Amino acid sequence: MLKKAYLYISIPLVVLNACKKPVTVSQVVVKNIPVVEIGNEKIQSSEFLQSYEAYKTTADTLQDLTVEEYLPIFTENRLKLYQAKATGRDTSAQFREEIASYRSQLAKNYLKDQSLIDELSKEAYERMKWMVKASHILVAVARDASPADTLRAYRAAIAMKGRLEEGENFDEMATRFSKDPTAAQNHGNLGYFTAFQMVYPLETAAYSTPVGKISDPIRSRNGYHLVKVMDRKANPGHVQVSHIMIRTDSTDSETKQEIIKAQIYDAYNKLQEGAPWTEVLQAYTDDKQSIGRDGQLPVFGIGQMVPEIEQTAFSLSKIGAYSTPIKSIYGWHILKLVDKKNLGSYEDMRASLQQRVVTDSRGDHLAALTAERLRKKYTPIEDPEGWKQVATLADTSLLRGQWDYLRAVNNDWQSVNLFNIKGTPYPALDFLQTVKKNQVPVDLTSSPLVLMRRLYNEYLNNRLATYEREHLEDTSPEFKALISRTKEGVLLAQMMEEQVWQRSLSDSLGQVATYNKNPQKYRYPERAYGRVILASDQNTLGNIQDLLSQKPFLLTRKTKEILFDKQKAEITADHASALKELVVLLKTNPDYLVEVAGYRTSEEAERASADRIRNVVNHLVANDISILRILEKDYGSFRPTTIVERNRRVGFQLYSNSVEDVAKVYNQDNSQPVTIEERYFTKDDPLMKDAKWQKGIQTSALSTGIRYIAIDRIESDRVKKFTEARGSVINDYQKELEKNWLEKLKSLYPVKVNQEEVRKIAP
C-alpha cells in the first residue's frame, strides 16, 4: 500500500525508539503561551517545542527543518487530530484496542530492570569463557517443605560435607547418598559444563568454588547440593559436524553387531576411495532426521553431546575432514567437520545473552529481586487476619492439585481483605480463585501451609507488577510522553487510512483523472534492456556465463534424493517427509523449476524408474506445485553408481527463470560473491557507470574485479502507459486528496498562528 511518509511520527519508530533516551526540550526558556489555536484548542509553546524536538530525533528524518519550516507540518497534523477527536475516533473500540497493544509492547522496556539484566549477561559471558568439571551430591527436600524438614536436610548436607572433608570418597558418597537419579551410574559426575547448562544456584557454586574444594550446601528447587569442582579449563567454543550413523545397541546379538561394524567400515572405505560424502551418507546412514541436512547435527559445545562424539568432533581440525568410525551408545558413526567457532565478543552475543538470562533459571533470581524492588516502591499493607483465615484452608488436597476453597462454609471471602496497594484493597476471593484455577500437583512431602504461603507471595508480587504496569504514566514522565505520541500517531494513521490511503487505492476513476491531467509527468527516460554481471575474475565470470547459457538456468543448490527398495515405487512416509523440504523450497521460490530424475537397477523392471518419477510428480502436484514447474527425466539403468542403493533413487535438480536466483544460490557456496541483474538500465545507473551506451557486449576491468554488460536493445524516452505509471499516479492522487482534505479542515476549524511567539522560540 502506498502511503505518504510522515515526518511527524512513525509508529514503528516509536516502538524502536522506546529504548532511547527520552526527548528533552532544548535549552530555550519557554513560557506557556499559545503558539497555535485550532478551533477551541490552544497549543502551548512548550508542547510545540517538545514535538519539534521529537521530530528531530526520529530516525526517518529526511532533512533538518527550522522551527518555522516545521510549523506547517505540525499544524496540519494537529488539524487531523482535532477532527479525529471531534468525531470521537479517539474513544472508539478499534482505537483503544490498538493503543492497548502498543502500550503493552512499549511498557516492557520500562518494567524490566535493565541494569540487572546487563549485570547477569556480563556475568554469564565471563563464565562462558571457561568450562568447569564438577560433581554433586543432592540431599533432596521439597521446594515447599516444612521448616523442620528443610532444616533436617540442611543439617544432613552439612554433616556430609564434614565427612567428605575428613577424607571420605566423594564418588562413593554420591553413589550411596545422592538423590539425583543418575548418581548410581555417574557417581555424581556432571562432566564439563559452562553457563546456562546447570540450574543457576548450582552453576554459581561451581564457578565460585576453587578446584578441588567442596561448596557449602546450595539450595535449589530439588534440595541441597554439595558441589565439588574437579577441573576448570578454557572453553574451546562450539563445533558442528555431519555424521553417518548405523544404529546398534547392547540388545543386538554379537553377530548383528559385527555386521553393523563391517557396514560402517565399508562406508569409511568408500570415503577413503573418493566417493562423495553425500552419496555414502544416503546409502548408509540410519539417521533419517539429519539426512536432509547432509547429515549435519546441531552446533554443540563441551558437555552438550555424548562423550565419544564430543571428543572426536573437537579433535578434528580441518573443515571437511572426517573421522575413523567411532562407537557411541547410539551406534557407529563417521564424523565430518563442518565448522568450528570460538566464543564471540560480548557485543556480538549481548542480545542473545540478555534473552537467555530472563528465560533460564536466572529468571527466579530476577523475579525475587523485582519483587523486592516493587515491595519497597509501593509498600503494600498486608492484613495478618486475612492471611490467617486463608491459611486455615491449606490442606493436603492442595498438594494433589485438587484443592477447592468452596469447602469452607459460612465465609464471605469477598469481604476478607488480604492486602492493599496504595489504597486499593485486594479481597481474598480473587486469590482463592487464582489458586484453584492454576494449581498443579506438587511433591507430596511438601507442607500445604508453606505451599499456600508461596502462592500468596506470588499472587502479591503479580498484583504489584500489574499495579506498576497500569500506573506507568503516573510514575514515568518519559513513558507518559511516549504513549501520548503513540496515540497521536495511531489517530493520524487511522484518519489518513480513511481519508486518503484507502480512497486513493480503490478510486480507479480518480487515478485515471489524475493521470490524464498531465500524462507527460509520467515518463520513462531513455533506457537499455540487458544483463550486467560483476565477478571477481575472468574464471568466475566464465562459470556464471556457463550457468546462464541456457534457460531455465541451472542452479547449484543441493537437494536430497530419495531411495527406494527393490522393485518398489510407492511414496512412503519417509519419502513424504523428505519431499516436504523440496515442496517448501518450490513454494518460497516461485521462479524455481525442478527436474525429477528416476533411476533403476538393471535387475528391476524397465518401468520401475518411470513409476518412481510418476509417483513423485503426483506427490508434488498434490502439494500445490504446478505441473508446469516440473521436468521429468527417466535415466533407467544407464547411469549406474558404485553404491548399489543409489541406483534405485529419484534425484532432483533445480533450475530457475530468474538470474537473481542464480546469483543468490551461487553466492551461498562461494566466498567471492557475484552480481547478476537483467532488467532496464538508465544512463545514470551505478552499474552502467563509464559503460558504452550501445547494443552489444562489452567487458571492462573494475577495481573489484570484472564487469560484463550485454545490451539487447535501447529504447527512447516515452510517456508511460497508465498501467506502468499507476504507482506514481496513486502517490500524486494521495497528495491531491490530502490537500483537499486539509483545505476542508481549515474551513471547519480555523487556525491561528502566533507568529511573534514562533519567532521567540525559534533557536
Tab-separated table of C-alpha atoms in Angstrom, residues 422-727:
chain	number	residue	atom	x	y	z
A	422	LYS	CA	-1.842	2.484	47.514
A	423	GLY	CA	-5.316	2.402	48.997
A	424	THR	CA	-6.753	-0.276	46.698
A	425	PRO	CA	-7.933	-3.345	48.686
A	426	TYR	CA	-7.427	-6.849	47.336
A	427	PRO	CA	-10.028	-9.315	48.672
A	428	ALA	CA	-9.179	-12.940	49.393
A	429	LEU	CA	-11.755	-14.214	46.902
A	430	ASP	CA	-9.657	-13.357	43.839
A	431	PHE	CA	-6.575	-15.004	45.373
A	432	LEU	CA	-8.505	-18.190	46.204
A	433	GLN	CA	-9.966	-18.341	42.700
A	434	THR	CA	-6.476	-17.868	41.252
A	435	VAL	CA	-5.085	-20.719	43.354
A	436	LYS	CA	-7.939	-23.031	42.371
A	437	LYS	CA	-7.528	-22.222	38.668
A	438	ASN	CA	-3.742	-22.543	38.484
A	439	GLN	CA	-2.997	-25.311	40.993
A	440	VAL	CA	-0.822	-28.250	39.939
A	441	PRO	CA	0.248	-31.373	41.837
A	442	VAL	CA	3.479	-30.967	43.807
A	443	ASP	CA	5.766	-33.176	45.880
A	444	LEU	CA	3.505	-34.860	48.470
A	445	THR	CA	6.170	-34.368	51.138
A	446	SER	CA	5.554	-30.605	50.863
A	447	SER	CA	3.857	-28.594	53.577
A	448	PRO	CA	0.386	-27.344	52.483
A	449	LEU	CA	0.866	-24.206	54.576
A	450	VAL	CA	4.286	-23.418	53.088
A	451	LEU	CA	2.907	-24.013	49.588
A	452	MET	CA	-0.075	-21.723	50.273
A	453	ARG	CA	2.277	-19.020	51.538
A	454	ARG	CA	4.408	-19.262	48.389
A	455	LEU	CA	1.300	-18.969	46.211
A	456	TYR	CA	0.210	-15.965	48.273
A	457	ASN	CA	3.605	-14.271	47.796
A	458	GLU	CA	3.496	-14.940	44.054
A	459	TYR	CA	-0.024	-13.500	43.916
A	460	LEU	CA	1.031	-10.364	45.800
A	461	ASN	CA	4.096	-9.947	43.547
A	462	ASN	CA	1.942	-10.325	40.426
A	463	ARG	CA	-0.525	-7.722	41.680
A	464	LEU	CA	2.338	-5.318	42.410
A	465	ALA	CA	3.686	-5.859	38.896
A	466	THR	CA	0.216	-5.278	37.444
A	467	TYR	CA	-0.176	-2.115	39.514
A	468	GLU	CA	3.153	-0.767	38.256
A	469	ARG	CA	2.262	-1.589	34.656
A	470	GLU	CA	-1.160	0.079	34.913
A	471	HIS	CA	0.260	3.224	36.559
A	472	LEU	CA	3.374	3.708	34.430
A	473	GLU	CA	2.135	7.070	33.146
A	474	ASP	CA	1.972	8.283	36.765
A	475	THR	CA	5.495	7.184	37.661
A	476	SER	CA	7.354	7.722	34.372
A	477	PRO	CA	7.045	11.090	32.541
A	478	GLU	CA	9.015	9.614	29.625
A	479	PHE	CA	6.555	6.750	29.207
A	480	LYS	CA	3.617	9.153	29.508
A	481	ALA	CA	5.045	11.301	26.706
A	482	LEU	CA	5.762	8.213	24.602
A	483	ILE	CA	2.185	6.938	24.934
A	484	SER	CA	0.849	10.410	24.081
A	485	ARG	CA	2.901	10.451	20.869
A	486	THR	CA	1.828	6.892	20.092
A	487	LYS	CA	-1.853	7.791	20.457
A	488	GLU	CA	-1.394	10.728	18.127
A	489	GLY	CA	0.431	8.540	15.615
A	490	VAL	CA	-2.312	5.904	15.656
A	491	LEU	CA	-5.033	8.534	15.223
A	492	LEU	CA	-3.154	10.115	12.326
A	493	ALA	CA	-2.677	6.743	10.640
A	494	GLN	CA	-6.359	5.851	11.047
A	495	MET	CA	-7.507	9.217	9.696
A	496	MET	CA	-5.116	9.008	6.746
A	497	GLU	CA	-6.288	5.477	6.023
A	498	GLU	CA	-9.897	6.652	5.905
A	499	GLN	CA	-9.477	9.984	4.129
A	500	VAL	CA	-6.536	9.360	1.798
A	501	TRP	CA	-4.867	5.970	1.519
A	502	GLN	CA	-7.858	3.684	1.050
A	503	ARG	CA	-9.634	6.119	-1.268
A	504	SER	CA	-6.534	6.526	-3.450
A	505	LEU	CA	-6.280	2.757	-3.916
A	506	SER	CA	-9.922	1.993	-4.551
A	507	ASP	CA	-10.912	5.002	-6.695
A	508	SER	CA	-9.788	3.918	-10.173
A	509	LEU	CA	-11.633	6.842	-11.839
A	510	GLY	CA	-9.772	9.294	-9.633
A	511	GLN	CA	-6.469	7.623	-10.555
A	512	VAL	CA	-7.201	7.891	-14.279
A	513	ALA	CA	-8.277	11.533	-13.907
A	514	THR	CA	-5.009	12.324	-12.114
A	515	TYR	CA	-3.039	10.641	-14.898
A	516	ASN	CA	-4.941	12.434	-17.659
A	517	LYS	CA	-4.289	15.841	-16.119
A	518	ASN	CA	-0.626	15.592	-17.099
A	519	PRO	CA	0.479	12.349	-18.809
A	520	GLN	CA	3.819	13.967	-19.688
A	521	LYS	CA	4.727	13.943	-16.000
A	522	TYR	CA	4.969	10.158	-16.098
A	523	ARG	CA	7.830	9.337	-18.446
A	524	TYR	CA	10.461	6.701	-18.901
A	525	PRO	CA	13.911	8.131	-19.657
A	526	GLU	CA	15.986	6.576	-22.396
A	527	ARG	CA	16.647	3.023	-21.222
A	528	ALA	CA	18.677	-0.009	-22.194
A	529	TYR	CA	17.473	-3.556	-21.570
A	530	GLY	CA	20.207	-6.047	-20.898
A	531	ARG	CA	22.269	-8.050	-18.441
A	532	VAL	CA	25.094	-6.964	-16.143
A	533	ILE	CA	27.438	-9.381	-14.354
A	534	LEU	CA	30.011	-8.315	-11.762
A	535	ALA	CA	32.556	-11.009	-10.919
A	536	SER	CA	35.861	-11.186	-9.077
A	537	ASP	CA	37.802	-12.591	-12.052
A	538	GLN	CA	37.501	-13.968	-15.575
A	539	ASN	CA	37.238	-17.570	-14.385
A	540	THR	CA	34.259	-16.756	-12.143
A	541	LEU	CA	32.652	-14.805	-14.964
A	542	GLY	CA	33.053	-17.831	-17.225
A	543	ASN	CA	31.398	-20.095	-14.657
A	544	ILE	CA	28.434	-17.722	-14.371
A	545	GLN	CA	28.074	-17.453	-18.139
A	546	ASP	CA	28.009	-21.247	-18.347
A	547	LEU	CA	25.172	-21.307	-15.812
A	548	LEU	CA	23.285	-18.672	-17.811
A	549	SER	CA	23.923	-20.238	-21.206
A	550	GLN	CA	20.553	-21.986	-21.358
A	551	LYS	CA	17.217	-21.077	-19.875
A	552	PRO	CA	15.892	-22.211	-17.444
A	553	PHE	CA	19.131	-21.624	-15.578
A	554	LEU	CA	20.812	-24.497	-13.784
A	555	LEU	CA	21.130	-23.886	-10.026
A	556	THR	CA	23.942	-25.373	-7.967
A	557	ARG	CA	21.689	-25.621	-4.907
A	558	LYS	CA	21.674	-29.147	-3.463
A	559	THR	CA	18.559	-31.122	-2.671
A	560	LYS	CA	18.383	-34.577	-1.177
A	561	GLU	CA	17.446	-37.590	-3.247
A	562	ILE	CA	15.132	-40.348	-2.099
A	563	LEU	CA	15.934	-44.065	-2.232
A	564	PHE	CA	13.543	-46.934	-2.977
A	565	ASP	CA	13.601	-50.597	-2.071
A	566	LYS	CA	13.964	-53.182	-4.825
A	567	GLN	CA	11.028	-53.217	-7.263
A	568	LYS	CA	9.274	-50.510	-5.172
A	569	ALA	CA	7.955	-47.160	-6.392
A	570	GLU	CA	5.360	-46.146	-3.787
A	571	ILE	CA	5.866	-42.934	-1.776
A	572	THR	CA	6.369	-43.935	1.863
A	573	ALA	CA	6.001	-41.756	4.955
A	574	ASP	CA	9.790	-41.285	4.978
A	575	HIS	CA	9.694	-40.213	1.343
A	576	ALA	CA	6.893	-37.730	2.055
A	577	SER	CA	8.863	-36.276	4.940
A	578	ALA	CA	11.928	-35.885	2.737
A	579	LEU	CA	9.894	-34.294	-0.080
A	580	LYS	CA	8.404	-31.712	2.301
A	581	GLU	CA	11.649	-29.737	2.164
A	582	LEU	CA	11.508	-29.656	-1.649
A	583	VAL	CA	7.860	-28.551	-1.591
A	584	VAL	CA	8.659	-25.686	0.788
A	585	LEU	CA	11.629	-24.688	-1.352
A	586	LEU	CA	9.496	-24.525	-4.500
A	587	LYS	CA	6.698	-22.609	-2.783
A	588	THR	CA	9.039	-19.980	-1.360
A	589	ASN	CA	10.883	-19.532	-4.677
A	590	PRO	CA	8.221	-19.086	-7.381
A	591	ASP	CA	10.761	-18.889	-10.232
A	592	TYR	CA	12.220	-22.313	-9.396
A	593	LEU	CA	11.657	-25.356	-11.604
A	594	VAL	CA	12.600	-28.886	-10.619
A	595	GLU	CA	13.849	-31.780	-12.719
A	596	VAL	CA	12.705	-35.132	-11.326
A	597	ALA	CA	15.138	-37.833	-12.436
A	598	GLY	CA	14.370	-41.528	-11.970
A	599	TYR	CA	16.766	-44.471	-11.838
A	600	ARG	CA	16.591	-48.255	-11.555
A	601	THR	CA	18.976	-51.175	-11.395
A	602	SER	CA	19.430	-53.439	-14.405
A	603	GLU	CA	17.699	-56.259	-12.488
A	604	GLU	CA	14.496	-54.254	-11.938
A	605	ALA	CA	11.562	-53.986	-14.301
A	606	GLU	CA	12.023	-51.386	-17.053
A	607	ARG	CA	9.055	-49.362	-15.824
A	608	ALA	CA	10.429	-49.062	-12.229
A	609	SER	CA	12.179	-45.713	-12.804
A	610	ALA	CA	9.172	-44.259	-14.679
A	611	ASP	CA	6.807	-45.362	-11.881
A	612	ARG	CA	9.029	-43.704	-9.320
A	613	ILE	CA	9.037	-40.461	-11.323
A	614	ARG	CA	5.259	-40.549	-11.755
A	615	ASN	CA	4.598	-41.078	-8.056
A	616	VAL	CA	6.960	-38.276	-7.026
A	617	VAL	CA	5.410	-35.888	-9.571
A	618	ASN	CA	1.912	-36.779	-8.371
A	619	HIS	CA	3.005	-36.101	-4.796
A	620	LEU	CA	4.369	-32.669	-5.747
A	621	VAL	CA	1.222	-31.755	-7.675
A	622	ALA	CA	-0.935	-32.901	-4.737
A	623	ASN	CA	1.041	-30.408	-2.633
A	624	ASP	CA	0.129	-27.499	-4.954
A	625	ILE	CA	3.250	-27.492	-7.113
A	626	SER	CA	2.196	-26.697	-10.698
A	627	ILE	CA	2.928	-29.418	-13.234
A	628	LEU	CA	4.361	-26.643	-15.443
A	629	ARG	CA	7.240	-26.265	-12.977
A	630	ILE	CA	8.224	-29.941	-13.117
A	631	LEU	CA	10.571	-31.517	-15.683
A	632	GLU	CA	10.876	-35.312	-15.945
A	633	LYS	CA	13.969	-37.330	-16.849
A	634	ASP	CA	13.977	-41.140	-16.927
A	635	TYR	CA	17.575	-42.380	-16.857
A	636	GLY	CA	16.587	-46.010	-16.364
A	637	SER	CA	19.706	-48.085	-15.647
A	638	PHE	CA	22.047	-46.060	-17.878
A	639	ARG	CA	23.845	-44.112	-15.097
A	640	PRO	CA	24.849	-46.718	-12.508
A	641	THR	CA	26.857	-45.722	-9.417
A	642	THR	CA	29.211	-47.801	-7.318
A	643	ILE	CA	26.764	-47.604	-4.376
A	644	VAL	CA	24.052	-50.071	-5.307
A	645	GLU	CA	21.292	-48.466	-3.227
A	646	ARG	CA	21.588	-45.175	-5.157
A	647	ASN	CA	20.719	-46.937	-8.392
A	648	ARG	CA	17.146	-47.117	-7.046
A	649	ARG	CA	16.750	-43.392	-6.483
A	650	VAL	CA	14.848	-40.345	-7.617
A	651	GLY	CA	17.106	-37.280	-7.742
A	652	PHE	CA	16.277	-33.620	-8.122
A	653	GLN	CA	17.935	-30.783	-9.985
A	654	LEU	CA	16.741	-27.222	-9.522
A	655	TYR	CA	16.503	-24.605	-12.260
A	656	SER	CA	15.208	-21.053	-12.314
A	657	ASN	CA	13.920	-18.483	-14.781
A	658	SER	CA	15.477	-15.704	-12.690
A	659	VAL	CA	19.109	-14.605	-12.979
A	660	GLU	CA	18.844	-13.241	-9.435
A	661	ASP	CA	18.237	-16.801	-8.210
A	662	VAL	CA	21.409	-17.937	-9.956
A	663	ALA	CA	23.400	-15.242	-8.138
A	664	LYS	CA	21.754	-15.982	-4.798
A	665	VAL	CA	22.468	-19.710	-4.940
A	666	TYR	CA	26.000	-19.213	-6.294
A	667	ASN	CA	26.859	-16.745	-3.521
A	668	GLN	CA	25.758	-19.198	-0.822
A	669	ASP	CA	28.515	-21.606	-1.770
A	670	ASN	CA	31.306	-19.211	-2.827
A	671	SER	CA	33.386	-16.716	-0.878
A	672	GLN	CA	33.672	-14.338	-3.868
A	673	PRO	CA	30.101	-13.090	-4.469
A	674	VAL	CA	28.784	-12.133	-7.889
A	675	THR	CA	26.116	-9.679	-9.007
A	676	ILE	CA	23.752	-10.621	-11.824
A	677	GLU	CA	20.973	-8.299	-12.949
A	678	GLU	CA	18.796	-8.496	-16.033
A	679	ARG	CA	16.453	-5.526	-16.442
A	680	TYR	CA	16.107	-1.991	-17.795
A	681	PHE	CA	19.031	0.328	-17.032
A	682	THR	CA	19.295	4.114	-17.309
A	683	LYS	CA	22.452	6.020	-18.196
A	684	ASP	CA	22.904	7.136	-14.585
A	685	ASP	CA	22.530	3.634	-13.149
A	686	PRO	CA	25.619	2.857	-10.984
A	687	LEU	CA	26.051	-0.494	-12.752
A	688	MET	CA	26.383	1.346	-16.085
A	689	LYS	CA	28.992	3.868	-14.945
A	690	ASP	CA	31.515	4.600	-17.757
A	691	ALA	CA	29.869	1.958	-19.994
A	692	LYS	CA	29.258	2.490	-23.712
A	693	TRP	CA	25.610	3.302	-24.431
A	694	GLN	CA	25.177	0.911	-27.347
A	695	LYS	CA	23.849	-2.520	-28.208
A	696	GLY	CA	26.170	-5.475	-27.883
A	697	ILE	CA	28.620	-6.991	-25.422
A	698	GLN	CA	31.322	-5.099	-23.543
A	699	THR	CA	33.683	-6.206	-20.791
A	700	SER	CA	35.697	-3.901	-18.565
A	701	ALA	CA	38.048	-4.203	-15.614
A	702	LEU	CA	36.977	-2.692	-12.287
A	703	SER	CA	38.888	-2.226	-9.051
A	704	THR	CA	36.759	-5.030	-7.562
A	705	GLY	CA	37.055	-7.433	-10.497
A	706	ILE	CA	35.440	-7.590	-13.911
A	707	ARG	CA	32.165	-6.257	-15.368
A	708	TYR	CA	30.277	-7.870	-18.237
A	709	ILE	CA	27.475	-5.946	-19.981
A	710	ALA	CA	25.206	-7.334	-22.700
A	711	ILE	CA	22.698	-4.751	-24.021
A	712	ASP	CA	19.881	-6.270	-26.083
A	713	ARG	CA	18.094	-3.052	-27.024
A	714	ILE	CA	17.916	0.675	-26.321
A	715	GLU	CA	14.523	2.338	-26.018
A	716	SER	CA	13.918	6.079	-26.437
A	717	ASP	CA	12.287	8.062	-23.694
A	718	ARG	CA	8.494	7.927	-23.775
A	719	VAL	CA	5.336	8.599	-21.797
A	720	LYS	CA	4.367	5.719	-19.550
A	721	LYS	CA	1.070	3.972	-20.084
A	722	PHE	CA	-1.373	4.370	-17.195
A	723	THR	CA	-0.734	0.803	-16.008
A	724	GLU	CA	3.029	1.458	-15.990
A	725	ALA	CA	2.633	4.744	-14.110
A	726	ARG	CA	-0.023	3.585	-11.628
A	727	GLY	CA	2.275	3.622	-8.577
